[in-house]
Coordinates of N, CA and C in Angstrom, one line a residue:
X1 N 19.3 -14.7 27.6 CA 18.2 -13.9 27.3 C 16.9 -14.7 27.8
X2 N 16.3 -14.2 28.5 CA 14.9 -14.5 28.9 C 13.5 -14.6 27.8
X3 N 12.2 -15.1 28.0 CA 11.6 -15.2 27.3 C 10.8 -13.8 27.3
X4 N 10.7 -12.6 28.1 CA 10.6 -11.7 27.9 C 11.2 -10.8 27.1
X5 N 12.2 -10.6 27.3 CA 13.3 -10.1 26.4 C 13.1 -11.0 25.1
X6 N 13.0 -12.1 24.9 CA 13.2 -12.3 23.5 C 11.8 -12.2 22.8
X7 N 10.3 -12.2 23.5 CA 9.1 -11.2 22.7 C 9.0 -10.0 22.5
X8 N 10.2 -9.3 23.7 CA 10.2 -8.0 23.2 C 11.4 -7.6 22.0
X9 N 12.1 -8.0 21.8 CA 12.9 -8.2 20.6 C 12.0 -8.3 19.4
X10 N 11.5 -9.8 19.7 CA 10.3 -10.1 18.3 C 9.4 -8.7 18.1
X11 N 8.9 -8.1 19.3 CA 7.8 -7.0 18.8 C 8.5 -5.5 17.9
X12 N 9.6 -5.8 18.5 CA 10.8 -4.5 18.1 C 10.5 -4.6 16.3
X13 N 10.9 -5.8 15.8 CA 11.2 -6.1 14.5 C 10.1 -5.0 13.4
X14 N 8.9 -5.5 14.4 CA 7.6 -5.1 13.5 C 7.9 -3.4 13.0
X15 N 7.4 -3.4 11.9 CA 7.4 -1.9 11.3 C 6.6 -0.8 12.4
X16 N 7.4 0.2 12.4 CA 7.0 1.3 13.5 C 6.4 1.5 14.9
X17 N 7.2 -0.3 15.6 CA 7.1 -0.2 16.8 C 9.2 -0.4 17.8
X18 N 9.2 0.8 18.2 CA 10.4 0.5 18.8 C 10.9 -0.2 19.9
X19 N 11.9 -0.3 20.5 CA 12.3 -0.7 21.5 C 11.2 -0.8 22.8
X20 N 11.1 0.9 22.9 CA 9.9 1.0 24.5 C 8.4 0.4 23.9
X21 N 8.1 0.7 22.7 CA 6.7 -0.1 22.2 C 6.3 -1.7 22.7
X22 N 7.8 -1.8 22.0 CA 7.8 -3.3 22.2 C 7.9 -4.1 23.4
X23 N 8.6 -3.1 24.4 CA 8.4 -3.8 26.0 C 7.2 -3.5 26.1
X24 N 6.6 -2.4 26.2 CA 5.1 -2.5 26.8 C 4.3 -2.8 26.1
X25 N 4.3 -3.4 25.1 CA 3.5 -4.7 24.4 C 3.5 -5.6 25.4
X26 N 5.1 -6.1 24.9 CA 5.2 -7.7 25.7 C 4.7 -7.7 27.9
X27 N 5.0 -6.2 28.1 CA 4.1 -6.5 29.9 C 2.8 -6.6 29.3
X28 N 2.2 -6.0 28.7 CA 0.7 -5.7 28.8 C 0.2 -7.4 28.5
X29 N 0.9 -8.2 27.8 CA 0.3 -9.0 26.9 C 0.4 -10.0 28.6
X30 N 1.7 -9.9 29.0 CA 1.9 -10.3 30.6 C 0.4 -10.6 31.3
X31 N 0.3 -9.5 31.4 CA -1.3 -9.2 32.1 C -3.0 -9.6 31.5
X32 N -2.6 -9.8 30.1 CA -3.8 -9.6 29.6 C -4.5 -10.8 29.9
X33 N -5.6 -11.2 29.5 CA -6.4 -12.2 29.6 C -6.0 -13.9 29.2
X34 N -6.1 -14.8 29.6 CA -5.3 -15.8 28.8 C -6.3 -16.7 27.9
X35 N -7.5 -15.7 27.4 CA -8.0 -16.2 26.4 C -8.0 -15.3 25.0
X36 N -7.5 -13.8 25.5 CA -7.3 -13.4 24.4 C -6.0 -13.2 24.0
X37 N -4.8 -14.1 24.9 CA -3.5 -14.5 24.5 C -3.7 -15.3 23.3
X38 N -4.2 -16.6 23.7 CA -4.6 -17.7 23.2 C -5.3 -17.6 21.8
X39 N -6.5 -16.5 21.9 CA -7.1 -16.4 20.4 C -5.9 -15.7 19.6
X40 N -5.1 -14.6 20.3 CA -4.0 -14.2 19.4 C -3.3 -14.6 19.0
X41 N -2.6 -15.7 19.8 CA -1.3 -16.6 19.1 C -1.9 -17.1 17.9
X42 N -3.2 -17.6 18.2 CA -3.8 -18.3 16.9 C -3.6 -17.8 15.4
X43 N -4.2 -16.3 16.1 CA -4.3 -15.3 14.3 C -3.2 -15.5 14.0
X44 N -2.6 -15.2 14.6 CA -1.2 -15.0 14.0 C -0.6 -16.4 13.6
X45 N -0.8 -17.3 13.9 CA -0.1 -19.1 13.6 C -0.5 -19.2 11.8
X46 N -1.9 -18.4 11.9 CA -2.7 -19.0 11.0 C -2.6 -17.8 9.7
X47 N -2.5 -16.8 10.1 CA -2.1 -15.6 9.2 C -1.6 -16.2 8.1
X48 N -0.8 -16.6 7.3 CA 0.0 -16.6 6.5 C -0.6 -17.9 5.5
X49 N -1.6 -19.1 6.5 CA -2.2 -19.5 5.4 C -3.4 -19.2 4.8
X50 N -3.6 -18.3 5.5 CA -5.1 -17.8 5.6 C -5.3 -17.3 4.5
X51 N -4.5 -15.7 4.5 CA -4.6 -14.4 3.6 C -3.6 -14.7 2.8
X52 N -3.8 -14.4 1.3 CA -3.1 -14.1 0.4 C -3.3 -12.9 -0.7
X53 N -2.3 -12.9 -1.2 CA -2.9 -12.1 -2.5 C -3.6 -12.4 -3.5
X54 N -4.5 -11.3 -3.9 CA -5.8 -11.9 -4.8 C -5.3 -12.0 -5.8
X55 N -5.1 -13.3 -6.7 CA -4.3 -13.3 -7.9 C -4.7 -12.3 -9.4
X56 N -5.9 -11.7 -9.1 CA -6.3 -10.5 -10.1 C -5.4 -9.0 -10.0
X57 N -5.6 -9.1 -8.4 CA -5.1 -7.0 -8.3 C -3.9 -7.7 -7.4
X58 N -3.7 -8.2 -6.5 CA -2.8 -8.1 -5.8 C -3.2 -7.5 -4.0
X59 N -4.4 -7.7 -3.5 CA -5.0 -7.3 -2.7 C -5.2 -8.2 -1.9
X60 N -4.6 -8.4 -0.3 CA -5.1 -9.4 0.6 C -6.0 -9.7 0.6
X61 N -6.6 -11.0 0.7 CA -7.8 -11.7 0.8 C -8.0 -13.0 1.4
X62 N -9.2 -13.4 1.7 CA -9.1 -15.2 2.4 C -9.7 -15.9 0.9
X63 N -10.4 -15.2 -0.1 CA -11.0 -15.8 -1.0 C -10.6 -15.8 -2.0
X64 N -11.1 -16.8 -2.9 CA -10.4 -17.2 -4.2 C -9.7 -15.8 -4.7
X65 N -11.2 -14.3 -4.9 CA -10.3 -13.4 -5.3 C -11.4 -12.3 -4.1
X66 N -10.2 -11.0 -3.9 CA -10.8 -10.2 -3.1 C -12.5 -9.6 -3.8
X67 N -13.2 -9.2 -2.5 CA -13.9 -8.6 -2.3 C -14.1 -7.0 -3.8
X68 N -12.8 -6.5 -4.1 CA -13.0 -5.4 -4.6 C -13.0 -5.9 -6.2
X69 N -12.6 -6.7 -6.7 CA -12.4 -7.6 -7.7 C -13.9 -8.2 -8.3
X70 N -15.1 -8.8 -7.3 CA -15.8 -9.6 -7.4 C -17.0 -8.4 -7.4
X71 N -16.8 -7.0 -6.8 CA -17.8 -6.2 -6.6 C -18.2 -5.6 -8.3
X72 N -19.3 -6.1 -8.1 CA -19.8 -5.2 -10.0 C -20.2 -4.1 -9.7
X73 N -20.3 -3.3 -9.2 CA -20.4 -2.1 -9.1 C -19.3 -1.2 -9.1
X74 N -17.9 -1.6 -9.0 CA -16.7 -1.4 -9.5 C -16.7 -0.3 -10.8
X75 N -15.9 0.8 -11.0 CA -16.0 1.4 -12.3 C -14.6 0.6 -12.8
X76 N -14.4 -0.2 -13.9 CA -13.8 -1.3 -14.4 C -12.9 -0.7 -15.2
X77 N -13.4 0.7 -15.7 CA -12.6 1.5 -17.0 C -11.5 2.1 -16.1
X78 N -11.3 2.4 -14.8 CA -9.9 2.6 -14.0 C -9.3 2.1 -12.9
X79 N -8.1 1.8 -13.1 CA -6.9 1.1 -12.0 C -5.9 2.1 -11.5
X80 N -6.1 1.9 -10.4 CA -5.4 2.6 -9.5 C -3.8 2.1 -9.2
X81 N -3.0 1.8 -9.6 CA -1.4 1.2 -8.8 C -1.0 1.7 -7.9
X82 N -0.9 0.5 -6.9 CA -0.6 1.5 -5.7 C 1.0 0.2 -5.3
X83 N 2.0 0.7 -4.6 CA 2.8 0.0 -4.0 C 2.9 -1.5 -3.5
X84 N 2.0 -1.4 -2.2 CA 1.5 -2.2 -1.4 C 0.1 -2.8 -1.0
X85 N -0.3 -3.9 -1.0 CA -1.5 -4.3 -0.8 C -1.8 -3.4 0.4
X86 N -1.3 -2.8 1.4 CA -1.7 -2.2 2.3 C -2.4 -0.2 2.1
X87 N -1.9 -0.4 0.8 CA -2.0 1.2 0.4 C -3.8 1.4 -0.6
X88 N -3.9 0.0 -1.1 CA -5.4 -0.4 -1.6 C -6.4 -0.1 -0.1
X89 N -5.8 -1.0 1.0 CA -6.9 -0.1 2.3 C -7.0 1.0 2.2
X90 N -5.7 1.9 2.4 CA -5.8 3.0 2.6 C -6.6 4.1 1.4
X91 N -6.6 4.1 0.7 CA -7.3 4.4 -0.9 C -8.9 4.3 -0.5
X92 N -9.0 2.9 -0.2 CA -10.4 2.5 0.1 C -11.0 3.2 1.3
X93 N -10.3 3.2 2.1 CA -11.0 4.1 3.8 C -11.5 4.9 3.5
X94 N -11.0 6.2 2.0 CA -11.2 7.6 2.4 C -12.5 7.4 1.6
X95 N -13.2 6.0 1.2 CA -14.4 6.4 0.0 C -14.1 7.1 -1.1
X96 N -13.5 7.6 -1.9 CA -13.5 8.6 -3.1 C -13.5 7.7 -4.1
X97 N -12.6 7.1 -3.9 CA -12.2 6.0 -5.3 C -13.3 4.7 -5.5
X98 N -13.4 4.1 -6.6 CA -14.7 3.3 -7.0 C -14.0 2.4 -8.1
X99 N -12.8 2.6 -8.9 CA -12.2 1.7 -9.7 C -11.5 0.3 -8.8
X100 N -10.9 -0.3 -9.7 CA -10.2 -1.3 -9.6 C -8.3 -1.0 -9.2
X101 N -7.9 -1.7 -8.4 CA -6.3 -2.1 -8.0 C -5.6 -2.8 -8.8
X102 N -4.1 -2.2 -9.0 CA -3.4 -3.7 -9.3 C -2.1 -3.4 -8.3
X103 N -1.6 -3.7 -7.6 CA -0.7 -4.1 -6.5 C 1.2 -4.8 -7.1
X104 N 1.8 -3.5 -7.1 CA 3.2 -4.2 -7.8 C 4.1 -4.9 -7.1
X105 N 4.1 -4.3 -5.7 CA 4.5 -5.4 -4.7 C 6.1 -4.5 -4.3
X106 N 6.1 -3.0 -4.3 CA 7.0 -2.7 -4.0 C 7.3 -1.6 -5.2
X107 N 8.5 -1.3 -5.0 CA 8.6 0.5 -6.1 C 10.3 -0.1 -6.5
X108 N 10.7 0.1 -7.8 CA 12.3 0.4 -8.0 C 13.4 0.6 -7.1
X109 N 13.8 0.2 -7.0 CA 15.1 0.6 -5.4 C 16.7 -0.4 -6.2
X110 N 17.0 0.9 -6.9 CA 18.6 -0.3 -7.3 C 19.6 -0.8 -6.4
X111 N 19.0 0.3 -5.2 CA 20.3 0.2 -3.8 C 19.8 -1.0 -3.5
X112 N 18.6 -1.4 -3.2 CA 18.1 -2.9 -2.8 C 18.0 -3.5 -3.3
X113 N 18.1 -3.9 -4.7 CA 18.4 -5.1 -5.6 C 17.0 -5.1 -6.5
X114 N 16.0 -4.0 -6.3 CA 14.7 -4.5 -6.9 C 14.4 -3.5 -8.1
X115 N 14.7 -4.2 -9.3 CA 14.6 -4.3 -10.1 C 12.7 -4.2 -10.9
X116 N 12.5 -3.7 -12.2 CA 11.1 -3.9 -12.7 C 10.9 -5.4 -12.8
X117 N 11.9 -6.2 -12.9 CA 11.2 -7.2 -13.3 C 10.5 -8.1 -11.6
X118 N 11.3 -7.4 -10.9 CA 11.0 -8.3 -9.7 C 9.5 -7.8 -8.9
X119 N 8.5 -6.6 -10.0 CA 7.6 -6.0 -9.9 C 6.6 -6.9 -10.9
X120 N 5.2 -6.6 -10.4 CA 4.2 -6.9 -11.6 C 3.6 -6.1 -12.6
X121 N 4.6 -5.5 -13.2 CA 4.5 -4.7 -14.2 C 4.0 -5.3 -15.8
X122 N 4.3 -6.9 -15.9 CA 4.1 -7.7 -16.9 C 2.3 -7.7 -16.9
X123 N 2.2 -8.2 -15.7 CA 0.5 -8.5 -14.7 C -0.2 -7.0 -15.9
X124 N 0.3 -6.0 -14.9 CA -0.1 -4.7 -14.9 C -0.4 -5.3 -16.2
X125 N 0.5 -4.9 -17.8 CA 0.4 -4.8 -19.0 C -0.7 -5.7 -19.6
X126 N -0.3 -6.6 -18.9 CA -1.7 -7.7 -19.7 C -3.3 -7.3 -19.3
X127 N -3.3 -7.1 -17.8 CA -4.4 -6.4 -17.1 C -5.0 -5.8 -18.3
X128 N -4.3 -4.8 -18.4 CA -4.8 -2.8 -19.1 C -5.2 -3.9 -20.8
X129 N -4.6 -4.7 -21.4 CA -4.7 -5.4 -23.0 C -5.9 -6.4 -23.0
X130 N -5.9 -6.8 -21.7 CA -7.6 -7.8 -21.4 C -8.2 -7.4 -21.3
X131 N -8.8 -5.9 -21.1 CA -9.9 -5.3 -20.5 C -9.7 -4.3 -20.5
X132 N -11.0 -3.3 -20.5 CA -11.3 -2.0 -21.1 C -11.2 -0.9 -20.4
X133 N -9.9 -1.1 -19.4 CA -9.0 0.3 -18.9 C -9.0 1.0 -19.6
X134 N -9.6 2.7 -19.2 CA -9.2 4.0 -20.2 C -8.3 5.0 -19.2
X135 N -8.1 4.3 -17.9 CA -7.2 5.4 -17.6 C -6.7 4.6 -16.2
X136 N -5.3 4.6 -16.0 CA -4.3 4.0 -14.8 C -3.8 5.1 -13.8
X137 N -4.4 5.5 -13.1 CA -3.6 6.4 -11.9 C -2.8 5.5 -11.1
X138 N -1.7 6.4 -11.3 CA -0.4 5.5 -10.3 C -0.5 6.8 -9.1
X139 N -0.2 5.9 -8.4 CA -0.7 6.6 -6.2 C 0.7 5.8 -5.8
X140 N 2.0 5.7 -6.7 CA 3.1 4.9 -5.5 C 3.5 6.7 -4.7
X141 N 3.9 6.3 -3.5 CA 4.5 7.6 -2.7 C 5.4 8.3 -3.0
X142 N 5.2 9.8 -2.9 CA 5.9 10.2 -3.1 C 7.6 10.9 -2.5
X143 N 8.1 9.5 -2.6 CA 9.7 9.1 -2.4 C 10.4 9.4 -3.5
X144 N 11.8 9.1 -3.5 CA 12.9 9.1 -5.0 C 12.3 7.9 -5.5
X145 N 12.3 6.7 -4.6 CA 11.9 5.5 -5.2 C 10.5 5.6 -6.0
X146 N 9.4 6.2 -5.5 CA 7.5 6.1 -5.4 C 8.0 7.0 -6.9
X147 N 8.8 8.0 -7.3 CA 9.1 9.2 -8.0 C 9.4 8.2 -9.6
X148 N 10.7 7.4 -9.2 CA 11.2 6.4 -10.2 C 10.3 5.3 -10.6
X149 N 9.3 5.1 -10.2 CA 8.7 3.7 -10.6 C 7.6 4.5 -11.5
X150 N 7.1 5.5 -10.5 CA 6.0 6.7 -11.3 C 6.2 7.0 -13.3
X151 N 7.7 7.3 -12.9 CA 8.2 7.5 -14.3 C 8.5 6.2 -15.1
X152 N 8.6 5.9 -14.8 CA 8.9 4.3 -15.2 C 7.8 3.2 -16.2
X153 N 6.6 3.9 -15.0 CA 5.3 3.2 -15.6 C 4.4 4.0 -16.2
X154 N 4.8 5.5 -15.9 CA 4.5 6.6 -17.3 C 5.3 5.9 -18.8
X155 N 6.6 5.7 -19.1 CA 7.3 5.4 -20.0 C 6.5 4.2 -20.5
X156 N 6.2 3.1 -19.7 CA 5.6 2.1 -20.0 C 4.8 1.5 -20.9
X157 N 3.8 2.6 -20.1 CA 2.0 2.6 -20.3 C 2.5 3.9 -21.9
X158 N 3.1 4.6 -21.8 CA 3.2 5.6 -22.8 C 2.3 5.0 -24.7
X159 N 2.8 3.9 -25.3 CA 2.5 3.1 -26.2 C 0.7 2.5 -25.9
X160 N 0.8 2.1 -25.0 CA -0.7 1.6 -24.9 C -1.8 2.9 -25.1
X161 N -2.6 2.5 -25.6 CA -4.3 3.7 -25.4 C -4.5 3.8 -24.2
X162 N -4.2 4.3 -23.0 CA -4.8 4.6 -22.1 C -4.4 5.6 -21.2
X163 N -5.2 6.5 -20.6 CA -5.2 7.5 -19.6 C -4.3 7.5 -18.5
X164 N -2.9 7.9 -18.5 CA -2.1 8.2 -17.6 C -2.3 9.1 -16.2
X165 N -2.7 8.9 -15.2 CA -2.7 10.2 -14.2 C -1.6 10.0 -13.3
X166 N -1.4 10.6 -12.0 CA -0.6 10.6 -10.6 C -1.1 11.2 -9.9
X167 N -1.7 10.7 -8.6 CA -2.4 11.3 -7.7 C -1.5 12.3 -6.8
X168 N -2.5 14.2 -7.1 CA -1.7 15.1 -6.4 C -0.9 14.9 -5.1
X169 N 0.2 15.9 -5.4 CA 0.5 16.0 -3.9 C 1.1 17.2 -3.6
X170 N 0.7 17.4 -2.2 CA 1.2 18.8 -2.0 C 0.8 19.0 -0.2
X171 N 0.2 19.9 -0.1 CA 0.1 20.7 1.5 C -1.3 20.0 1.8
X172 N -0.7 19.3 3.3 CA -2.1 18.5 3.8 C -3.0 19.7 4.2
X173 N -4.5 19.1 4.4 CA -5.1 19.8 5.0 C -5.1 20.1 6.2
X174 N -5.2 21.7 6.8 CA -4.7 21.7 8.0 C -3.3 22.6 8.1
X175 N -2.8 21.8 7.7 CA -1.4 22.2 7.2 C -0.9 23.6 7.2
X176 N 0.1 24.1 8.2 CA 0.8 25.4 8.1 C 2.2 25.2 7.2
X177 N 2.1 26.9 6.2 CA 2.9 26.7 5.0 C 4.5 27.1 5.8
X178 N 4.1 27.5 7.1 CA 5.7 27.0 7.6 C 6.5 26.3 8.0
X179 N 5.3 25.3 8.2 CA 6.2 23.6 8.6 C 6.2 22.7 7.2
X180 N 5.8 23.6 6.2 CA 6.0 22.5 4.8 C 7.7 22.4 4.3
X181 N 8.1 21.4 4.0 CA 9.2 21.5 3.8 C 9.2 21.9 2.2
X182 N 10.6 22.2 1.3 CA 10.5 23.0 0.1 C 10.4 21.8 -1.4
X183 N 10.2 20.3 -1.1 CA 10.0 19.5 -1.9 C 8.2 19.4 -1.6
X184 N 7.7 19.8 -0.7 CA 6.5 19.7 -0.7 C 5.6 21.0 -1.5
X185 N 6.0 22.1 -1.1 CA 5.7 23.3 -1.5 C 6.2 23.4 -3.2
X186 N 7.1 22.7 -3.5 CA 7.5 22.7 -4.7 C 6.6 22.2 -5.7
X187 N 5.7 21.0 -5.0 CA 4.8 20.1 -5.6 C 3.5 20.9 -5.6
X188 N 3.4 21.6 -5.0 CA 1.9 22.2 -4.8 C 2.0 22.9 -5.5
X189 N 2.8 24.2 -5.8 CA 2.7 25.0 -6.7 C 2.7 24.0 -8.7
X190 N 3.5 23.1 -8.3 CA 3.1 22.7 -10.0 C 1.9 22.2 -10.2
X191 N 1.1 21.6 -9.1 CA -0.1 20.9 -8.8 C -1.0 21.6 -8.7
X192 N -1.0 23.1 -8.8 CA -2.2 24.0 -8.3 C -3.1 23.6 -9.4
X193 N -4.2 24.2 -9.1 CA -5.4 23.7 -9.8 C -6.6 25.0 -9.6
X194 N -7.0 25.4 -10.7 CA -7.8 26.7 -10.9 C -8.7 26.8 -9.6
X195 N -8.8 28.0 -9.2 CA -9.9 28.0 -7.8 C -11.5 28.6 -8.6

């Protein structure tokens, strides 16, 4: 195996780039500039000591603690649980939201071996008992997995004082009700909401 073939293997690995992605990554990169090879190998050398999780929410960061953590303009009284540190960006892009994160690091999966405890559900609990959370919206996806942790941390949180939600789901915007499939449409009708 050649060194091209084995960058394009490496690119394959990455989440939701395939086979043909990954060769025309590895030509393009062929071609590209050999200073912005060079700054790229770097990011990437250095990624892993760089960025970590913020030991408060669970949110990538270079600093002691993230950016969304440190902001006082934060509404403090709600946390949002989302899966993945990568799903806190996504939350954050659309602007709506203005509370605080906490990051479990993955959803229930018994087929995969992951277990609540191998989750920060402990974190979570102490979080919501330190401080003056009145209401936790859980945003894991809506999978069997995103479904079972949802319930899970409904059961949880049930004993504690505070405000349980789950962020709707149903028919994107846009969206024709003939390409919806019947677990989607099933959710919208329980989800409707007075017009």
């Amino acid at each position: 195996m050649n060194t091209l073939e084995e960058l394009t293997q490496s690119f394959a690995r990455l989440p939701g780039i395939g086979k043909k992605s990954a060769s025309r990554i590895a030509h393009y990169l062929l071609r590209a500039d050999k200073d912005f090879i060079l700054r790229f190998s770097q990011q990437i050398a250095v990624l892993q000591d760089k960025v970590h999780p913020c030991p408060e929410c669970g949110v990538y960061t270079e600093s002691a603690l993230c950016d969304i953590c440190l902001d006082p303009l934060r509404d403090r009284s709600v946390l949002c649980v989302v899966e993945q540190p990568q799903d806190a960006d996504t939350i954050e892009a659309s602007h709506e939201f203005k509370g605080l994160f906490h990051v479990l690091g993955g959803v229930i999966a018994p087929l995969e071996g992951i277990g609540p405890s191998q989750l920060s559900f402990d974190k979570l609990l102490e979080r919501i008992k330190n401080s003056r959370i009145q209401e936790v919206i859980i945003a894991t996806n809506p999978t069997v997995e995103g479904d079972t942790t949802a319930l899970y941390l409904q059961k949880l949180l049930s004993p504690v004082e505070v405000k349980v939600t789950r962020l709707a789901s149903g028919l994107p915007v846009g969206g024709d009700l003939e390409y919806a499939d019947r677990l989607t449409l099933a959710r919208s009708f329980r989800g409707r909401t007075e017009f």
